[in-house]
PDB file of C-alpha atoms in Angstrom:
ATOM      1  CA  UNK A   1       7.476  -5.141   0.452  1.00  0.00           C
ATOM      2  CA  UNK A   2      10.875  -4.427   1.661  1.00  0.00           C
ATOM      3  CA  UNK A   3      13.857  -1.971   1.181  1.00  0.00           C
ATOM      4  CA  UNK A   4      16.317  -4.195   2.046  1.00  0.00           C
ATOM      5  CA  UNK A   5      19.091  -1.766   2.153  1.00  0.00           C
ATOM      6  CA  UNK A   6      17.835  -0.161   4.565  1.00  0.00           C
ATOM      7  CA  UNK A   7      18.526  -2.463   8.155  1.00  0.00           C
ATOM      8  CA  UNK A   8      16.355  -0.618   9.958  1.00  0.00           C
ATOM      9  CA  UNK A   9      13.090  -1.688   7.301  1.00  0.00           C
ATOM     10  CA  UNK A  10      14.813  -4.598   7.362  1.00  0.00           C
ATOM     11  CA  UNK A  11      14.860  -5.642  11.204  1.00  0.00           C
ATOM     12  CA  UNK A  12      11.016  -4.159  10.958  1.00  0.00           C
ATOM     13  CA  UNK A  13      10.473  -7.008   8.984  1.00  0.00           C
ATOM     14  CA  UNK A  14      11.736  -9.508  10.633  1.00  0.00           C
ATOM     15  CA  UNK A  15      10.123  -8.679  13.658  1.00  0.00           C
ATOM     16  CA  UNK A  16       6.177  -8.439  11.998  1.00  0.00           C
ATOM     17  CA  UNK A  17       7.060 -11.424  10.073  1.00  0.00           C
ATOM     18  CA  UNK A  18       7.043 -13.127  13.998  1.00  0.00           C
ATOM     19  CA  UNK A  19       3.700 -11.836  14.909  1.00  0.00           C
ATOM     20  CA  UNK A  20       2.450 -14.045  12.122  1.00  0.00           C
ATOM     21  CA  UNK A  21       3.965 -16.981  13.312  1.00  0.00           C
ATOM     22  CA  UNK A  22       7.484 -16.391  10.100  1.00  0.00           C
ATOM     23  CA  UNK A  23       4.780 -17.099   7.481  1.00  0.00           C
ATOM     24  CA  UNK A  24       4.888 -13.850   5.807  1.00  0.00           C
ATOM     25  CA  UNK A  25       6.677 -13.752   2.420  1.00  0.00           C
ATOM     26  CA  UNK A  26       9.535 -11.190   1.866  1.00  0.00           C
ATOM     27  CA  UNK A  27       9.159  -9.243  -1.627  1.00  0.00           C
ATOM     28  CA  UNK A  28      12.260  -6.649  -2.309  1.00  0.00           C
ATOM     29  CA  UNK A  29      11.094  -3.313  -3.136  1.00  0.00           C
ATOM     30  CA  UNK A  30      11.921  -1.769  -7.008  1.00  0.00           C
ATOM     31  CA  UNK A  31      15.226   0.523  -5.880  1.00  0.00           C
ATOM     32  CA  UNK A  32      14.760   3.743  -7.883  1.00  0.00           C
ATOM     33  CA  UNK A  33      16.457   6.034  -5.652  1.00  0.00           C
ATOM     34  CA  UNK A  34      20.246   5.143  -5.982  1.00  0.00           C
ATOM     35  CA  UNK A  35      21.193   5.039  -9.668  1.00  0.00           C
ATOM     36  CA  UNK A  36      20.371   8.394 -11.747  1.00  0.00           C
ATOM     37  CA  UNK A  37      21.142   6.554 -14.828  1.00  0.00           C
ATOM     38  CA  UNK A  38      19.495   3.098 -14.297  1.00  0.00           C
ATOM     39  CA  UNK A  39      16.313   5.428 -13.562  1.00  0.00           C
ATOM     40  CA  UNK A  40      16.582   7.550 -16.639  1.00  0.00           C
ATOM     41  CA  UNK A  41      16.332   4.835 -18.601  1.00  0.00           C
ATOM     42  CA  UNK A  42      13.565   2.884 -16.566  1.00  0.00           C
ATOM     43  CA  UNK A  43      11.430   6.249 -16.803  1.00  0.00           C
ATOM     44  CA  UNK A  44      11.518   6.065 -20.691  1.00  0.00           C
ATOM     45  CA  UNK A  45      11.158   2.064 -20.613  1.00  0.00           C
ATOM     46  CA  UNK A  46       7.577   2.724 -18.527  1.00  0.00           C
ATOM     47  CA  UNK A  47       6.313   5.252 -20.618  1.00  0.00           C
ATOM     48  CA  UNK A  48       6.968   3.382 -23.830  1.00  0.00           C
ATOM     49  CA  UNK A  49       5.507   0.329 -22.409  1.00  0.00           C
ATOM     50  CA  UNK A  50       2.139   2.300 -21.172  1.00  0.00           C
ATOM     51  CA  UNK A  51       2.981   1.786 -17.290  1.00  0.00           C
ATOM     52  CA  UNK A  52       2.961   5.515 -16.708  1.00  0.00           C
ATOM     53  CA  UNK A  53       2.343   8.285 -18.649  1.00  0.00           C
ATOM     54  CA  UNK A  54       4.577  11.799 -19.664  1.00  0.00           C
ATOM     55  CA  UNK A  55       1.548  13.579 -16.936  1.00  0.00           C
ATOM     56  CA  UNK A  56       2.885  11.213 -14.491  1.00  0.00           C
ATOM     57  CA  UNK A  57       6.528  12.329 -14.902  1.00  0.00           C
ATOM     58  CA  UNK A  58       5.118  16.401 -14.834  1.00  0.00           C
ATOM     59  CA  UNK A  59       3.041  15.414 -11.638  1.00  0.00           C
ATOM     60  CA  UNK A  60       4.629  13.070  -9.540  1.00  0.00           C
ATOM     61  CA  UNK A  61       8.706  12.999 -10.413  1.00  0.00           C
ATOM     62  CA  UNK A  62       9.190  16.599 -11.378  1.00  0.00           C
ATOM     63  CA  UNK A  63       7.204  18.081  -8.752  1.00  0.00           C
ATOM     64  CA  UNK A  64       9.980  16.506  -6.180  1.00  0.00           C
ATOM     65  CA  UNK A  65      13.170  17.709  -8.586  1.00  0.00           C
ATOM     66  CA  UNK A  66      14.503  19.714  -5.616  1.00  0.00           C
ATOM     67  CA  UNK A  67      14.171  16.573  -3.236  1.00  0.00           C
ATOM     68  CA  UNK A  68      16.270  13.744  -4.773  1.00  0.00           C
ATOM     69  CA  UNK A  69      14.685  10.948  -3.465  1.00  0.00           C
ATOM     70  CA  UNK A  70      10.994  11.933  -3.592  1.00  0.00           C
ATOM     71  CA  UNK A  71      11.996  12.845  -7.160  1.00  0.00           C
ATOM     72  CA  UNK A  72      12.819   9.031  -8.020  1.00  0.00           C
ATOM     73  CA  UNK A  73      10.891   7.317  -4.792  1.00  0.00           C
ATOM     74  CA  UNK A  74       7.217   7.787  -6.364  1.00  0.00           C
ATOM     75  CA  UNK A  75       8.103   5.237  -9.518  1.00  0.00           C
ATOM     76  CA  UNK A  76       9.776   2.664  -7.127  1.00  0.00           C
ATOM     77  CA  UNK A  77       6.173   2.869  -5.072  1.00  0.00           C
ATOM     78  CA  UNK A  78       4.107   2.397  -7.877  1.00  0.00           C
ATOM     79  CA  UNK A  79       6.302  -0.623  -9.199  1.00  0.00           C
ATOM     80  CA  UNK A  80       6.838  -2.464  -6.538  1.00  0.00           C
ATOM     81  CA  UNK A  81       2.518  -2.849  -5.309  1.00  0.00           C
ATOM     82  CA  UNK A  82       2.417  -3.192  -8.948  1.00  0.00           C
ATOM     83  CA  UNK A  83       5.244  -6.093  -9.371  1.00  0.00           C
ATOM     84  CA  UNK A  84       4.158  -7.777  -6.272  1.00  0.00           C
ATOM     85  CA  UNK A  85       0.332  -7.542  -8.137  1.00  0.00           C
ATOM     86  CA  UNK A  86       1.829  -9.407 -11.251  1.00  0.00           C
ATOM     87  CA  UNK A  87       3.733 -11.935  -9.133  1.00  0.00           C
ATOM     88  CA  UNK A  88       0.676 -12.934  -7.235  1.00  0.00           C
ATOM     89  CA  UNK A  89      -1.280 -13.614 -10.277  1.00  0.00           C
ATOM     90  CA  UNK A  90       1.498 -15.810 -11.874  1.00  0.00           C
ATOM     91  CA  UNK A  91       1.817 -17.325  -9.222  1.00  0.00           C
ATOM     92  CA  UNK A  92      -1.008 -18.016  -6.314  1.00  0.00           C
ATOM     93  CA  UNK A  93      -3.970 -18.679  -8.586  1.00  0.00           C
ATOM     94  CA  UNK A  94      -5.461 -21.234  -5.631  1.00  0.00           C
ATOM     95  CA  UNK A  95      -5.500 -18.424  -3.022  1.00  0.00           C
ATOM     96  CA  UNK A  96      -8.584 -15.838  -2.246  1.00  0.00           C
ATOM     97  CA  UNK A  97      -7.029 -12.924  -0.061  1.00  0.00           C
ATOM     98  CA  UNK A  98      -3.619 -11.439   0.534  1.00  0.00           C
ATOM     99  CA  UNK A  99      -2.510  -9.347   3.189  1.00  0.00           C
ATOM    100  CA  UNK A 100      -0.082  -6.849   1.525  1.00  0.00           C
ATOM    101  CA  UNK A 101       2.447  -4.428   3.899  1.00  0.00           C
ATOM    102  CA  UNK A 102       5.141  -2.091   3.584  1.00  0.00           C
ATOM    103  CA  UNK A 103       8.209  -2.584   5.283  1.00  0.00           C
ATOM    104  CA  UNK A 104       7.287   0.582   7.892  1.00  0.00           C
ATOM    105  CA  UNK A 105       3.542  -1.169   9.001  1.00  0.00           C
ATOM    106  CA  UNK A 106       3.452  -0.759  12.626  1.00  0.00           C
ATOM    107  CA  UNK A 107       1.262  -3.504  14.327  1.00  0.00           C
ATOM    108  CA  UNK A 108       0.245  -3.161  17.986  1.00  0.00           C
ATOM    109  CA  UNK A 109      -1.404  -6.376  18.925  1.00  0.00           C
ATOM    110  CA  UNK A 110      -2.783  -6.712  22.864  1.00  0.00           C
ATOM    111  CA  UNK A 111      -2.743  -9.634  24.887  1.00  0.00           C
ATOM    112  CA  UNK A 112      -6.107 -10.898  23.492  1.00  0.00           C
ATOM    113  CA  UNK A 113      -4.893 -10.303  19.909  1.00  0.00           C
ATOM    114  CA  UNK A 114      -3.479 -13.401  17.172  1.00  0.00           C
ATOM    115  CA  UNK A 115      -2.427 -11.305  14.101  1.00  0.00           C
ATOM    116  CA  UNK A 116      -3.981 -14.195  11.914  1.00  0.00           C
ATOM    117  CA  UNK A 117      -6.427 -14.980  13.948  1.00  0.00           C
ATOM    118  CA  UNK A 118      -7.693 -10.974  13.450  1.00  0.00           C
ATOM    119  CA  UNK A 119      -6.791 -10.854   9.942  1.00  0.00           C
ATOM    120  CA  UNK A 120      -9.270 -14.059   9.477  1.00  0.00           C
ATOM    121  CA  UNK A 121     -11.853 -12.201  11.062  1.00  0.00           C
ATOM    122  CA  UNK A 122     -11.635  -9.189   9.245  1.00  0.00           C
ATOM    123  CA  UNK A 123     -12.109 -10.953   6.291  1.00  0.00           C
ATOM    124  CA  UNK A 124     -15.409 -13.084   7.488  1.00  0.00           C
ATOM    125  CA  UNK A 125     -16.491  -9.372   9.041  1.00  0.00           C
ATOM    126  CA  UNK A 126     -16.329  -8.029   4.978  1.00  0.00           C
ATOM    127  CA  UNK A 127     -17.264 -11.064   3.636  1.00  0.00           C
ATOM    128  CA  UNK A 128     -20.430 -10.590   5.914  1.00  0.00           C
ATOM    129  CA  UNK A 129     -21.576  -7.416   5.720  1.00  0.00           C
ATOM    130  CA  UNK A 130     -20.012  -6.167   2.208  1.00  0.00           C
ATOM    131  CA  UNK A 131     -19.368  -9.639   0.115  1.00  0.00           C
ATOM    132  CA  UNK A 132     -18.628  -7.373  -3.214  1.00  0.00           C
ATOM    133  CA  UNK A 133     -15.919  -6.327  -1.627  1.00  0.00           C
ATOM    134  CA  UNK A 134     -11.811  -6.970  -2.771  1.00  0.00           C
ATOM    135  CA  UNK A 135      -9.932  -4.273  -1.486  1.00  0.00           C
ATOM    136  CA  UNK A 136      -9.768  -3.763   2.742  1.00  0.00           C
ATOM    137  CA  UNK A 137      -7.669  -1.013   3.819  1.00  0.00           C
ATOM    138  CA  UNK A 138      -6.421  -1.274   7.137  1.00  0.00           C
ATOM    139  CA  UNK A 139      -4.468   2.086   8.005  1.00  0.00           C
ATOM    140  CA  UNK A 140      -5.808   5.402   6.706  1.00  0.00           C
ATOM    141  CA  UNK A 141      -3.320   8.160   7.004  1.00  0.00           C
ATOM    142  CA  UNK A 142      -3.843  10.914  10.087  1.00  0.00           C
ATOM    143  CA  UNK A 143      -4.895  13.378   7.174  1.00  0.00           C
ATOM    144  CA  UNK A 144      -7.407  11.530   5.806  1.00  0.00           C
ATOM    145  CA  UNK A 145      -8.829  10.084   9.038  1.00  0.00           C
ATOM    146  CA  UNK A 146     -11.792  12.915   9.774  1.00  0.00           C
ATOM    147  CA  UNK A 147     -13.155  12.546   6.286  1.00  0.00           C
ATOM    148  CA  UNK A 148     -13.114   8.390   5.890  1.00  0.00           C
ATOM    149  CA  UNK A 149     -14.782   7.947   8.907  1.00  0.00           C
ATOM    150  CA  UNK A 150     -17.753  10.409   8.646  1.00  0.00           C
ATOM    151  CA  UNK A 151     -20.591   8.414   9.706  1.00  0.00           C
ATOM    152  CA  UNK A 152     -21.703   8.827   5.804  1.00  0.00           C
ATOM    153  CA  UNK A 153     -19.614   6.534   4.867  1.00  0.00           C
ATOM    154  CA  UNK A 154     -20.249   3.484   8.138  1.00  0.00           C
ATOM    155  CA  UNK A 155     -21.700   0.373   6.465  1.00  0.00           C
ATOM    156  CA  UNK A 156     -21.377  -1.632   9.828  1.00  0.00           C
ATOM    157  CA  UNK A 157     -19.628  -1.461  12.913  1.00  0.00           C
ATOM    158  CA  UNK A 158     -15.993  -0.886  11.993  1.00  0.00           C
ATOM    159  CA  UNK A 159     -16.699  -0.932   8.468  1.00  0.00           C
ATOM    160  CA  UNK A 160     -16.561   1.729   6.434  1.00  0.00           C
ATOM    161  CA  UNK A 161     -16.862   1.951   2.422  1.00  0.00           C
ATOM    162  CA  UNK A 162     -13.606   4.014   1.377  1.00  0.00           C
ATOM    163  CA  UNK A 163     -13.868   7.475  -0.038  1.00  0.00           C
ATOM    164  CA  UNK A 164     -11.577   8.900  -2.641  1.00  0.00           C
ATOM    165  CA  UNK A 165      -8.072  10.565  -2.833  1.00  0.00           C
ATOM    166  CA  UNK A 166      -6.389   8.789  -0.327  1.00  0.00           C
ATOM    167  CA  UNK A 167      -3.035   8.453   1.043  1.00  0.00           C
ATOM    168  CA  UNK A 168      -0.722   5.672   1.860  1.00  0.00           C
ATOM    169  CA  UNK A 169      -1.047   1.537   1.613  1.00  0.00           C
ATOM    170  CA  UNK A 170       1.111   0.602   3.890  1.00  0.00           C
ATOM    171  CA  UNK A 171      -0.989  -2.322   5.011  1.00  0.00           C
ATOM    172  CA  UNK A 172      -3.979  -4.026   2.873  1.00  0.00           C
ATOM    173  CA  UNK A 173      -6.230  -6.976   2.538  1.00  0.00           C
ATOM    174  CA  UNK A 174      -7.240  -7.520  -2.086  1.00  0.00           C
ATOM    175  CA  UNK A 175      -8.337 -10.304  -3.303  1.00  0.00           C
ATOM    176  CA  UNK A 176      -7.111 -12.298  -6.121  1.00  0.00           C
ATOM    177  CA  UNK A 177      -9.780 -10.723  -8.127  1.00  0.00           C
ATOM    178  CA  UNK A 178      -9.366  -7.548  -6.717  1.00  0.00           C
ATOM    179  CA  UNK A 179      -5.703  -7.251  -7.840  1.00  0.00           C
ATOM    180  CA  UNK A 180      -6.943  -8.665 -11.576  1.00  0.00           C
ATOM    181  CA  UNK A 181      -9.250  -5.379 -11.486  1.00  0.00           C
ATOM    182  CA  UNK A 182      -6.486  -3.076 -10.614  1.00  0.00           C
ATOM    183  CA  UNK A 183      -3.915  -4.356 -13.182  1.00  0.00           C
ATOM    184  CA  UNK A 184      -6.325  -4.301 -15.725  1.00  0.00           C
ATOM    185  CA  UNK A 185      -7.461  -0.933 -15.081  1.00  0.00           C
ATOM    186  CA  UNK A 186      -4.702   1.282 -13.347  1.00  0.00           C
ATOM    187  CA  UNK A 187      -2.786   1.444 -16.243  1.00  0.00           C
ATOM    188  CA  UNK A 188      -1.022   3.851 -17.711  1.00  0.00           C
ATOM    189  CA  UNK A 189      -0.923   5.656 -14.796  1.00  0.00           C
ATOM    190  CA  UNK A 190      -1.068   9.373 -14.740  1.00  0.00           C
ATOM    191  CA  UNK A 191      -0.693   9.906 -10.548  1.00  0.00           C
ATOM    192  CA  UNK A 192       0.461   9.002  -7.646  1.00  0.00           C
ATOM    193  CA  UNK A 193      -0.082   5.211  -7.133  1.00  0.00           C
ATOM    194  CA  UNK A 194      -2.110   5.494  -3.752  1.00  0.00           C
ATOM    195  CA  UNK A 195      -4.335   8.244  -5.625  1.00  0.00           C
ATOM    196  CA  UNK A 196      -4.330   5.260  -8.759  1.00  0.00           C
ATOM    197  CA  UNK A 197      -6.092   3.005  -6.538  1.00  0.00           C
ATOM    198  CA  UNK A 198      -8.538   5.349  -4.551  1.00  0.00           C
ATOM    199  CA  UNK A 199      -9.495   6.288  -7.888  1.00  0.00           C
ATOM    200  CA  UNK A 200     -10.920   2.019  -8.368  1.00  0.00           C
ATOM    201  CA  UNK A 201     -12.324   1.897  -4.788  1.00  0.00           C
ATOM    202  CA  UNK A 202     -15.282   1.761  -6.401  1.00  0.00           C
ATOM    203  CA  UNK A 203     -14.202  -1.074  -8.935  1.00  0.00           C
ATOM    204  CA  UNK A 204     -13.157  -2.679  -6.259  1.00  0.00           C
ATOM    205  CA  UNK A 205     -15.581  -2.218  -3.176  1.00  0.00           C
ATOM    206  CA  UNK A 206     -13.271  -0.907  -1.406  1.00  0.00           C
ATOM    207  CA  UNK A 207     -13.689  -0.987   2.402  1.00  0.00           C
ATOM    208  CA  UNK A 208     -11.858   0.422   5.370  1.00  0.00           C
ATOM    209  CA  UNK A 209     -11.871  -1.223   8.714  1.00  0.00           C
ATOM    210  CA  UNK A 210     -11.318   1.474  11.751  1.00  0.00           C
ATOM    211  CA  UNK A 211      -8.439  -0.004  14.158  1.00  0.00           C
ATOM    212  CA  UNK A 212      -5.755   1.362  16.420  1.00  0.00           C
ATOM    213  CA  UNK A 213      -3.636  -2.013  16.021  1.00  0.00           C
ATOM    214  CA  UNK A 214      -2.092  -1.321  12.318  1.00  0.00           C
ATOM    215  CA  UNK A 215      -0.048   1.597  11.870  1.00  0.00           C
ATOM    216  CA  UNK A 216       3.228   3.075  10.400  1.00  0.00           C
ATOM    217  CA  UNK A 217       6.621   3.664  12.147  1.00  0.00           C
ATOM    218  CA  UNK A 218       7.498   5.984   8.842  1.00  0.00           C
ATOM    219  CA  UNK A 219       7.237   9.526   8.822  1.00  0.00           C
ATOM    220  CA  UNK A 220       3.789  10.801   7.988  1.00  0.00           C
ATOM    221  CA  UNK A 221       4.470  13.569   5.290  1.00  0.00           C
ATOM    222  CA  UNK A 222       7.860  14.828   4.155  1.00  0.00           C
ATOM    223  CA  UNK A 223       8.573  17.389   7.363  1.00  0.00           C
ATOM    224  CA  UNK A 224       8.221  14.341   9.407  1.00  0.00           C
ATOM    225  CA  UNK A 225      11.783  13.948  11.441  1.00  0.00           C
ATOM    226  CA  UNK A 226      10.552  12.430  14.805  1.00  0.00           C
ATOM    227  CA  UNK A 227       9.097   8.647  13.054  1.00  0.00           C
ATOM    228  CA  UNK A 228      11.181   5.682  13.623  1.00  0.00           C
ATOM    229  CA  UNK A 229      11.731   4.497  10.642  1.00  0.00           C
ATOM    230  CA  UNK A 230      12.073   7.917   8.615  1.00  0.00           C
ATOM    231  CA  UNK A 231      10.938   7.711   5.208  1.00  0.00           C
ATOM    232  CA  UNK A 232      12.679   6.160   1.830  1.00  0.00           C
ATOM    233  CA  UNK A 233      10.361   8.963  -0.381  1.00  0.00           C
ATOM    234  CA  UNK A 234      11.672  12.171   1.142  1.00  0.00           C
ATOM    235  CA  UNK A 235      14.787  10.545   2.931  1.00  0.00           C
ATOM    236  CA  UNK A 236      16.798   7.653   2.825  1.00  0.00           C
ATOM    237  CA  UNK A 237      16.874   6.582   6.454  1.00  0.00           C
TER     238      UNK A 237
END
């Protein structure tokens, strides 16, 4: 999922999409930030159509209304995992698992490492040891770290079954029937979208795999200024 105004997201791109071998399929993110009058109107269009709901706009868009970009950034989040979610099913029926990313995902692969070659055996790993499972989160956000990997929660190894009330997605594994379960079952949506889907890791099995090779080169929470690639929520670098 890409910004591709932004040159910087875009060059980020470019540059994971040649750790797995230029296979990788570009999807342009839902721009909500740059038109206060094309969002407006897209804000009433997804509440009359059951996307979102008027708690979302209290919650999530009003509670930014001094930040101008947070204020409109949430919706383009949600819409764009959720467009890209649509797409998939219209279109890749013969296909099991996708690997979903943001354009800030932040892969550090070692000498030893073949980013499909891991991704393929991170999905046998699940398959093995949790075979319910459609949903495989990959990066958990520095905040939530602590809590998701209490030993409580270790099913094998470097698997662990996800606990609620998470941030961020910038990097996934669902499966094609993972992403029917969410469509059929996020909407309307009342919150953020990455608190949406912790609220199905149950639905969906959810499992997170503990890593240091997939991370994020955006900022971390909105008083981040030292990240690479800055953040298109609270700022538009």
């Amino acid at each position: 999922i890409v910004y591709e105004k932004s040159e910087k997201r875009s060059e980020n791109y470019e540059y994971i999409n040649k750790l797995f071998n230029n296979i990788i399929h570009k999807f342009s993110a839902v721009d909500t930030i740059t038109d206060n009058d094309t969002f407006h109107k897209m804000v009433l269009k997804y509440i009359n159509n059951n996307t979102i709901t008027k708690n979302y706009v209290r919650d999530v868009i009003l509670k930014y209304k001094n930040n101008n970009y947070a204020f409109k950034g949430k919706l383009g989040v949600l819409l764009s995992h959720t467009n890209l979610f649509k797409k998939i099913i219209s279109e890749e029926q013969n296909k099991e698992w996708f690997l979903i990313m943001e354009d800030d995902v932040s892969i550090d692969l070692n000498i030893n490492n073949n980013a499909i070659q891991l991704i393929n055996e991170y999905i046998e790993l699940v398959s093995n040891f949790h075979p319910k499972c459609k949903y495989i989160k990959l990066f958990i956000h520095s905040d939530n770290n602590k809590n998701q990997f209490d030993k409580k929660y270790k099913i094998y190894d470097k698997l662990y079954k996800l606990n609620i009330n998470q941030w961020s997605n910038v990097i996934y594994l669902i499966h094609y029937d993972g992403i029917k379960l969410l469509l059929d079952n996020i909407f309307p949506v009342d919150t953020y979208f990455d608190k949406s889907i912790s609220k199905l890791y149950n639905t969906v099995h959810g499992i997170a795999i503990k890593n240091d090779i997939f991370n994020t080169n955006g900022s971390i929470n909105g008083g981040d200024k030292k990240s690479k690639l800055g953040s298109i929520i609270f700022n538009i670098s």
